[in-house]
Amino acid sequence: MLHKIRKRKDIGKAEYKSRVAELRTELVIAQQAVRQHKIPVIILFAGVDGAGKHETVDLLNEWMDPRWLRTCAYGPPSDEERERPAHWRYWRDLPPKGQIGLYLSAWYSAPLLDHVKGRTEPDEFRARLERINRFEQTLADNGALILKFWMHLDQDGQLKRLKSLAADPLTNWEVRPKDWEHWALYDSFVEVSQELITETDKRGANWQLIDASPERLRGLEVAESVLEAIDQRLTLLSRPGKTVATRQHKPRKNHVLSRLEMDRKIDKPDYREELRELRARLGRLQRRAHDRHYSSIIMLEGWDAGGKGGAIRRITSALDSRNYQVIPIAAPTDEELAHHYLWRFWRHIPMNGKVTIYDRSWYGRVLVERIEGYCAEADWKRAYDEINQFEHELVDDDIILCKFWIHITREEQLRRFKEREATPYKQWKITEEDYRNRERWDDYVAAVDEMVRKTSTGHAPWTLVEGNQKYYARIKMLRTICEAMEERLG
């Protein structure tokens, strides 16, 4: 594949200047259209050392408006990045809607280098490529325009390019010892690169192979490809789309919530004793997890007035406040709306040994966003697989994940609403929206039923909590967290 890239002669200066003058105007116009239509654009560069990847990125910054471009170049991960999932630093740097991200040495670099240098087996290499495929598919499915350029030189061309850079006082700093080491491994790099390109050349994230030997032509070819891809996306957006009205859903007769025994209780003296023991147990486990660099995510979903806040206070009372954070999830901010819907959760992934507690979570995509019509039906239906893949990656990275749905009956919820209205320091908790949500009770039951059935997996099971009595609910959740930590810690 790479050996068959057609080599071409470079163009002259006059033709280059003429084409650039017209191209720059078209690129800026296209860039403003990207902003207007709020399209996130991801442009990724990979290929052999010395093939002009960063020079091409410099050209795009020169030819386009740099205020709406973001260039991300990656070296060895920092301590902060090492303590989170491998893709965390890329999740964090994704461009918001309407901006263009330019990526150098990004998510393909480590899998390629590790395999060339014999640090990974073939099965692990392919598993890493499949993880990249899922990552890119999730971005593409949610509207990102992804362009991937493989900048290639043959071995003689690479040698010539490296010698030229090394001989020039302005560029000799660019040539490092590892570049010569990689040149000596050229055949191995080509063999592994061909497999990488084949396995990750997918619809919505195709590779474009660029002959990098003609230095003027390569920049023009990349820029013209970017312009063409943006124009194609704008053409698709100009076609009339279908609007999908929100539908009401009736829950299945034997839905998952109907199987819960809602009269479960625990006596107050027993509650106090168990609470004391479980808090001590959780505190010890968290110290062990911290020492062994296992992080934890505890995620709470449930009905309004279901007792999430009280449960969180009992959990955090067992933990060192230096080692946890609680993330309350409300309506997304403008910054969050400008990104992929998982972005606001990605950026709070805990460091090794830390705990993040989400008060509501990414499941809003298949609950409130589904029911209130905040996203299209195709979007929330696709989210089940996206969430499963996200959680699988968390668990693969040795994160202990606990997911809770706190269930209360409709009658108990109304009783708690009235109690809040009558208690001055709780009145702030009750809003008109809480009562409005009660009118969609059956819709939420149906959505929760489907959510649990499709996302309660072997690596990330749901725990359904009978929450009519808060004492019982808190004990069940604390015990579940302790058991999950003990299982992972051994």
XYZ file of C-alpha atoms in Angstrom:
490
model
C 0.000 0.000 0.000
C 2.560 2.612 1.115
C 5.089 1.411 -1.457
C 2.516 2.107 -4.173
C 1.962 5.786 -3.340
C 2.444 7.656 -6.609
C 5.454 9.973 -6.462
C 5.035 13.337 -8.153
C 7.198 16.264 -9.154
C 6.850 19.451 -7.186
C 5.283 22.550 -8.727
C 7.049 25.830 -9.434
C 6.936 28.922 -7.249
C 4.668 30.893 -9.573
C 2.015 28.176 -9.764
C 2.302 27.649 -6.014
C 1.706 31.325 -5.218
C -1.239 31.490 -7.606
C -2.953 28.442 -6.109
C -2.286 29.545 -2.533
C -3.836 32.985 -3.103
C -7.150 31.477 -4.196
C -7.047 28.624 -1.690
C -6.526 30.888 1.338
C -9.692 32.835 0.597
C -11.733 29.658 0.167
C -10.333 28.151 3.374
C -11.267 31.185 5.474
C -14.780 31.212 4.032
C -15.128 27.482 4.735
C -13.809 28.026 8.254
C -16.514 30.603 8.959
C -19.138 28.187 7.623
C -17.787 25.565 10.058
C -18.298 28.064 12.869
C -21.788 28.984 11.687
C -22.914 25.366 11.438
C -21.087 24.372 14.659
C -19.167 21.499 13.090
C -16.270 20.120 15.165
C -13.401 19.316 12.788
C -10.563 16.931 13.714
C -7.522 16.859 11.422
C -4.919 14.275 12.374
C -1.420 13.922 10.927
C 0.697 10.788 11.061
C 3.442 9.256 8.971
C 7.198 8.935 8.764
C 9.588 11.278 10.584
C 10.639 14.226 8.458
C 7.606 14.062 6.158
C 6.538 17.648 6.852
C 3.673 17.053 9.249
C 4.275 20.043 11.484
C 5.220 22.238 8.489
C 1.798 21.450 7.026
C 0.124 22.327 10.325
C 2.056 25.633 10.303
C 0.716 26.351 6.808
C -2.874 25.710 7.850
C -2.413 28.096 10.775
C -1.008 30.673 8.347
C -3.685 30.232 5.695
C -6.680 30.067 8.021
C -7.842 32.174 10.971
C -5.755 30.845 13.895
C -8.327 32.073 16.454
C -10.547 29.130 15.538
C -7.777 26.558 15.195
C -6.269 24.528 18.003
C -3.004 22.671 17.493
C -2.304 19.744 19.816
C 1.070 18.003 19.685
C 1.818 15.161 22.084
C 4.993 13.863 23.600
C 5.448 11.394 26.454
C 2.454 11.572 28.817
C 2.766 13.756 31.915
C 2.316 12.347 35.406
C -1.243 13.689 35.369
C -1.967 11.945 32.061
C -0.278 8.692 33.069
C -2.694 8.367 35.975
C -5.775 8.308 33.763
C -7.013 6.234 30.790
C -4.742 6.420 27.746
C -7.259 8.438 25.707
C -7.979 10.945 28.486
C -5.583 13.574 27.191
C -7.201 13.350 23.755
C -10.735 13.436 25.176
C -9.810 16.607 27.035
C -8.410 18.322 23.915
C -11.303 17.667 21.531
C -12.325 20.828 19.645
C -15.654 22.448 20.512
C -18.312 22.724 17.836
C -17.326 25.240 15.195
C -13.572 24.905 15.713
C -10.826 22.907 14.024
C -8.361 20.759 15.958
C -5.003 19.877 14.386
C -3.361 16.814 15.971
C 0.275 15.725 15.793
C 1.707 12.549 17.376
C -1.759 11.747 18.695
C -3.557 8.489 19.415
C -1.799 6.466 16.689
C 1.778 7.170 17.809
C 2.049 4.986 20.909
C 0.425 1.847 19.379
C 2.666 2.158 16.306
C 5.922 2.702 18.213
C 5.184 0.068 20.832
C 4.512 -2.575 18.198
C 7.504 -1.708 16.006
C 9.788 -1.922 19.039
C 8.330 -5.225 20.198
C 6.638 -3.924 23.332
C 3.222 -5.307 22.335
C 1.997 -8.600 20.937
C -0.126 -8.672 17.745
C -3.377 -9.254 19.658
C -2.742 -6.276 21.935
C -1.828 -4.104 18.948
C -5.084 -4.959 17.182
C -7.051 -4.382 20.407
C -5.573 -0.898 20.678
C -6.492 -0.181 17.070
C -10.045 -1.367 17.711
C -10.271 0.976 20.681
C -9.218 3.812 18.363
C -11.873 2.751 15.850
C -14.558 2.938 18.532
C -13.280 6.321 19.702
C -13.331 7.794 16.202
C -16.700 6.224 15.408
C -18.209 7.835 18.501
C -16.872 11.233 17.427
C -18.053 10.816 13.834
C -21.506 9.602 14.873
C -21.901 12.729 16.971
C -21.163 15.086 14.114
C -17.375 15.465 14.046
C -15.696 15.772 10.661
C -12.561 13.609 10.910
C -9.695 13.903 8.412
C -6.616 11.694 8.732
C -3.480 12.321 6.653
C -0.633 9.831 6.406
C 2.457 11.750 5.214
C 4.844 9.329 3.549
C 8.399 9.242 2.222
C 10.309 6.251 0.895
C 13.490 5.333 2.774
C 15.809 7.266 0.450
C 13.503 10.259 0.551
C 13.390 10.172 4.335
C 17.198 9.989 4.553
C 17.526 12.950 2.190
C 14.987 14.937 4.181
C 16.620 14.233 7.554
C 20.074 15.185 6.215
C 18.677 18.414 4.783
C 17.052 19.351 8.091
C 20.182 18.456 10.060
C 22.424 20.580 7.794
C 20.308 23.737 8.130
C 21.044 25.811 11.282
C 17.396 26.890 11.348
C 16.044 23.346 11.418
C 18.777 21.096 12.808
C 17.090 21.152 16.213
C 14.227 19.176 14.660
C 16.355 16.083 13.994
C 16.799 14.018 17.135
C 18.596 10.726 17.761
C 15.295 8.831 17.723
C 14.701 9.987 14.129
C 17.850 8.163 12.968
C 16.862 5.148 15.072
C 13.451 5.072 13.369
C 15.035 5.458 9.942
C 17.115 2.328 10.628
C 13.851 0.499 11.396
C 12.164 1.828 8.244
C 10.981 -1.543 6.893
C 9.455 -2.509 10.239
C 7.690 0.851 10.452
C 6.239 0.430 6.973
C 5.022 -3.098 7.697
C 3.290 -2.103 10.933
C 2.006 1.159 9.452
C 0.324 -0.665 6.603
C -1.551 -2.870 9.077
C -2.474 0.179 11.148
C -3.855 2.038 8.138
C -5.797 -0.984 6.895
C -7.383 -1.671 10.292
C -8.365 1.959 10.973
C -9.442 3.139 7.529
C -13.135 3.309 8.345
C -16.123 5.168 7.000
C -16.231 8.571 8.629
C -12.525 8.371 9.503
C -10.708 7.461 6.291
C -6.984 7.814 5.747
C -5.630 9.964 2.928
C -2.134 8.953 1.835
C 0.085 11.894 0.889
C 3.359 11.724 -1.001
C 5.405 14.139 1.119
C 8.426 14.428 -1.195
C 7.169 17.473 -3.174
C 7.295 20.071 -0.387
C 5.064 22.689 -2.021
C 2.547 20.248 -3.419
C 2.021 18.294 -0.188
C 0.743 21.354 1.720
C -1.573 22.302 -1.137
C -2.922 18.760 -1.395
C -3.738 18.609 2.321
C -5.379 22.048 2.338
C -7.438 21.277 -0.763
C -8.579 17.990 0.795
C -9.648 19.856 3.943
C -11.589 22.350 1.846
C -13.288 19.593 -0.171
C -14.292 17.669 2.971
C -15.797 20.783 4.570
C -17.722 21.587 1.379
C -19.095 18.033 1.273
C -20.235 18.255 4.894
C -21.928 21.616 4.248
C -23.733 20.110 1.249
C -25.084 17.309 3.430
C -26.235 19.782 6.070
C -28.102 21.818 3.453
C -30.396 18.887 2.697
C -33.718 19.006 4.543
C -33.679 16.747 7.576
C -36.458 14.886 9.318
C -37.757 16.145 12.628
C -38.675 13.539 15.208
C -41.347 14.417 17.723
C -40.972 13.164 21.274
C -43.094 10.096 21.886
C -44.615 8.808 25.035
C -43.566 5.333 26.074
C -45.397 2.808 28.163
C -43.191 0.661 30.371
C -43.131 -3.085 29.836
C -45.419 -5.000 32.171
C -42.496 -6.785 33.844
C -39.956 -3.955 33.764
C -36.824 -4.099 35.927
C -38.104 -1.631 38.525
C -41.293 -3.629 39.081
C -39.244 -6.517 40.466
C -37.847 -4.519 43.392
C -39.200 -5.155 46.883
C -39.940 -1.594 47.884
C -40.889 -2.340 51.509
C -37.331 -3.285 52.490
C -36.263 -1.580 55.719
C -33.656 -1.601 58.458
C -34.174 -0.590 62.092
C -32.493 2.616 63.217
C -30.175 0.986 65.822
C -29.057 -1.608 63.262
C -28.618 1.153 60.680
C -26.333 3.139 62.950
C -24.224 0.096 63.769
C -23.925 -1.028 60.128
C -23.232 2.509 58.985
C -20.345 2.808 61.446
C -18.869 -0.539 60.338
C -19.273 0.133 56.619
C -17.755 3.602 56.833
C -14.706 2.163 58.557
C -14.509 -0.643 56.004
C -14.803 1.796 53.088
C -12.168 4.084 54.580
C -9.690 1.207 54.876
C -10.420 0.023 51.335
C -9.997 3.474 49.865
C -6.610 3.837 51.543
C -5.578 0.496 50.024
C -6.894 1.572 46.625
C -5.004 4.858 46.915
C -1.756 3.089 47.799
C -2.182 0.675 44.876
C -3.200 3.457 42.433
C -6.746 2.198 41.792
C -9.183 5.026 41.152
C -12.954 4.762 41.626
C -16.039 6.226 39.989
C -19.323 6.142 41.897
C -22.281 7.210 39.809
C -25.781 7.909 41.162
C -28.967 8.172 39.159
C -32.534 8.068 40.403
C -35.796 9.878 40.860
C -36.045 13.458 42.107
C -36.044 13.314 45.948
C -34.706 9.759 45.736
C -32.017 10.364 48.358
C -28.896 10.810 46.235
C -27.594 13.735 48.275
C -27.951 11.905 51.591
C -26.259 8.817 50.181
C -23.351 10.901 48.870
C -22.830 12.476 52.301
C -22.620 9.030 53.935
C -20.116 7.874 51.307
C -17.885 10.932 51.539
C -17.913 10.864 55.342
C -15.831 7.674 55.095
C -13.262 9.168 52.709
C -10.285 11.487 53.011
C -11.500 14.780 51.552
C -8.155 15.183 49.763
C -8.873 12.119 47.658
C -12.366 12.634 46.256
C -14.478 15.085 44.327
C -18.259 15.239 43.893
C -19.476 16.368 40.473
C -23.125 17.559 40.444
C -24.547 17.332 36.931
C -27.129 19.922 35.919
C -28.135 21.357 32.552
C -25.001 21.665 30.384
C -23.256 25.018 30.128
C -22.601 26.713 26.788
C -19.026 25.398 26.897
C -20.252 21.854 27.511
C -22.913 22.081 24.789
C -20.155 23.043 22.370
C -18.426 19.676 22.897
C -19.249 16.000 22.566
C -21.875 15.074 25.178
C -19.387 12.854 27.045
C -16.752 15.605 27.241
C -17.982 17.087 30.522
C -17.675 13.649 32.127
C -14.372 12.740 30.451
C -12.571 15.707 31.971
C -13.454 14.710 35.545
C -12.057 11.160 35.327
C -10.114 10.690 38.590
C -6.359 10.323 38.882
C -4.903 7.082 40.216
C -5.998 6.482 43.786
C -8.719 9.163 43.707
C -12.534 8.927 43.757
C -15.030 10.823 41.608
C -18.707 10.762 42.582
C -21.145 11.824 39.852
C -24.517 13.113 41.066
C -26.301 12.233 37.819
C -24.234 11.243 34.841
C -23.786 10.439 31.167
C -26.999 8.439 31.363
C -28.865 11.718 31.001
C -28.460 11.064 27.273
C -30.868 8.118 27.439
C -33.078 9.573 30.183
C -33.890 13.290 30.299
C -32.452 14.082 26.838
C -34.445 11.225 25.350
C -37.699 12.021 27.112
C -37.592 15.803 26.738
C -36.502 15.619 23.093
C -33.164 17.380 23.659
C -31.503 15.009 21.201
C -32.696 13.065 18.182
C -33.928 9.495 18.554
C -30.975 8.185 16.549
C -28.600 9.934 18.961
C -29.944 8.447 22.199
C -30.370 5.003 20.652
C -26.728 5.050 19.568
C -25.658 6.230 23.023
C -26.121 2.795 24.630
C -23.198 1.362 22.673
C -21.131 4.532 23.145
C -21.643 4.412 26.906
C -20.822 0.697 27.090
C -17.580 1.315 25.201
C -16.702 4.269 27.435
C -17.306 2.265 30.603
C -15.393 -0.712 29.221
C -12.384 1.537 28.710
C -12.675 2.853 32.272
C -12.726 -0.644 33.750
C -9.907 -1.814 31.470
C -7.837 0.995 32.938
C -8.332 -0.442 36.469
C -11.016 2.044 37.492
C -13.530 0.656 39.992
C -16.959 1.620 38.645
C -20.182 1.505 40.683
C -23.503 2.515 39.078
C -26.616 3.043 41.187
C -30.246 3.712 40.315
C -32.105 4.736 43.481
C -35.743 3.813 43.066
C -38.689 5.141 45.077
C -42.405 4.733 44.496
C -44.474 7.535 43.093
C -46.316 7.860 46.408
C -43.078 8.139 48.380
C -41.787 10.806 46.017
C -44.917 12.927 46.522
C -44.581 12.552 50.303
C -40.989 13.777 50.140
C -41.956 16.703 47.912
C -44.526 17.833 50.473
C -42.015 17.368 53.284
C -39.500 19.551 51.466
C -42.076 22.288 50.936
C -42.807 22.301 54.661
C -39.138 22.404 55.746
C -37.502 25.844 55.341
C -33.946 24.587 54.801
C -35.142 22.058 52.189
C -37.461 24.306 50.183
C -34.706 25.185 47.707
C -34.648 21.545 46.599
C -38.191 21.562 45.203
C -39.009 23.218 41.865
C -41.847 23.306 39.371
C -39.748 21.067 37.142
C -39.860 18.314 39.791
C -43.653 18.246 39.592
C -43.573 18.442 35.799
C -41.255 15.430 35.666
C -43.811 13.435 37.681
C -46.190 13.751 34.746
C -43.690 11.769 32.645
C -43.296 9.005 35.232
C -44.205 6.165 32.857
C -41.842 7.551 30.213
C -38.993 7.525 32.706
C -39.834 4.002 33.894
C -39.689 2.779 30.285
C -36.410 4.628 29.697
C -34.820 3.273 32.893
C -35.918 -0.252 31.992
C -34.275 -0.047 28.566
C -31.204 1.678 30.008
C -30.590 -1.042 32.583
C -31.199 -3.888 30.139
C -28.798 -2.434 27.549
C -26.030 -1.077 29.791
C -25.864 -3.467 32.745
C -22.824 -5.359 31.511
C -20.430 -7.822 33.073
C -17.768 -5.141 33.502
C -20.181 -2.368 34.595
C -23.379 -3.781 36.157
C -26.175 -1.625 37.515
C -27.180 -1.843 41.167
C -30.885 -1.085 41.616
C -31.517 0.304 45.090
C -34.839 0.042 46.911
C -34.951 3.600 48.202
C -38.288 4.044 49.962
C -36.419 3.829 53.249
C -33.247 5.928 53.164
C -31.512 3.854 55.842
C -31.791 0.681 53.782
C -30.710 2.431 50.565
C -27.584 3.931 52.125
C -26.480 0.644 53.665
C -26.998 -1.242 50.408
C -24.961 1.290 48.462
C -22.084 1.393 50.931
C -21.944 -2.390 51.062
C -21.961 -2.610 47.252
C -19.081 -0.119 46.966
C -17.042 -2.026 49.547
C -17.636 -5.333 47.804
C -16.663 -3.869 44.428
C -13.413 -2.517 45.881
C -12.637 -5.802 47.633
C -13.197 -7.731 44.424
C -10.850 -5.507 42.467
C -8.201 -5.216 45.189
C -8.220 -8.929 45.959
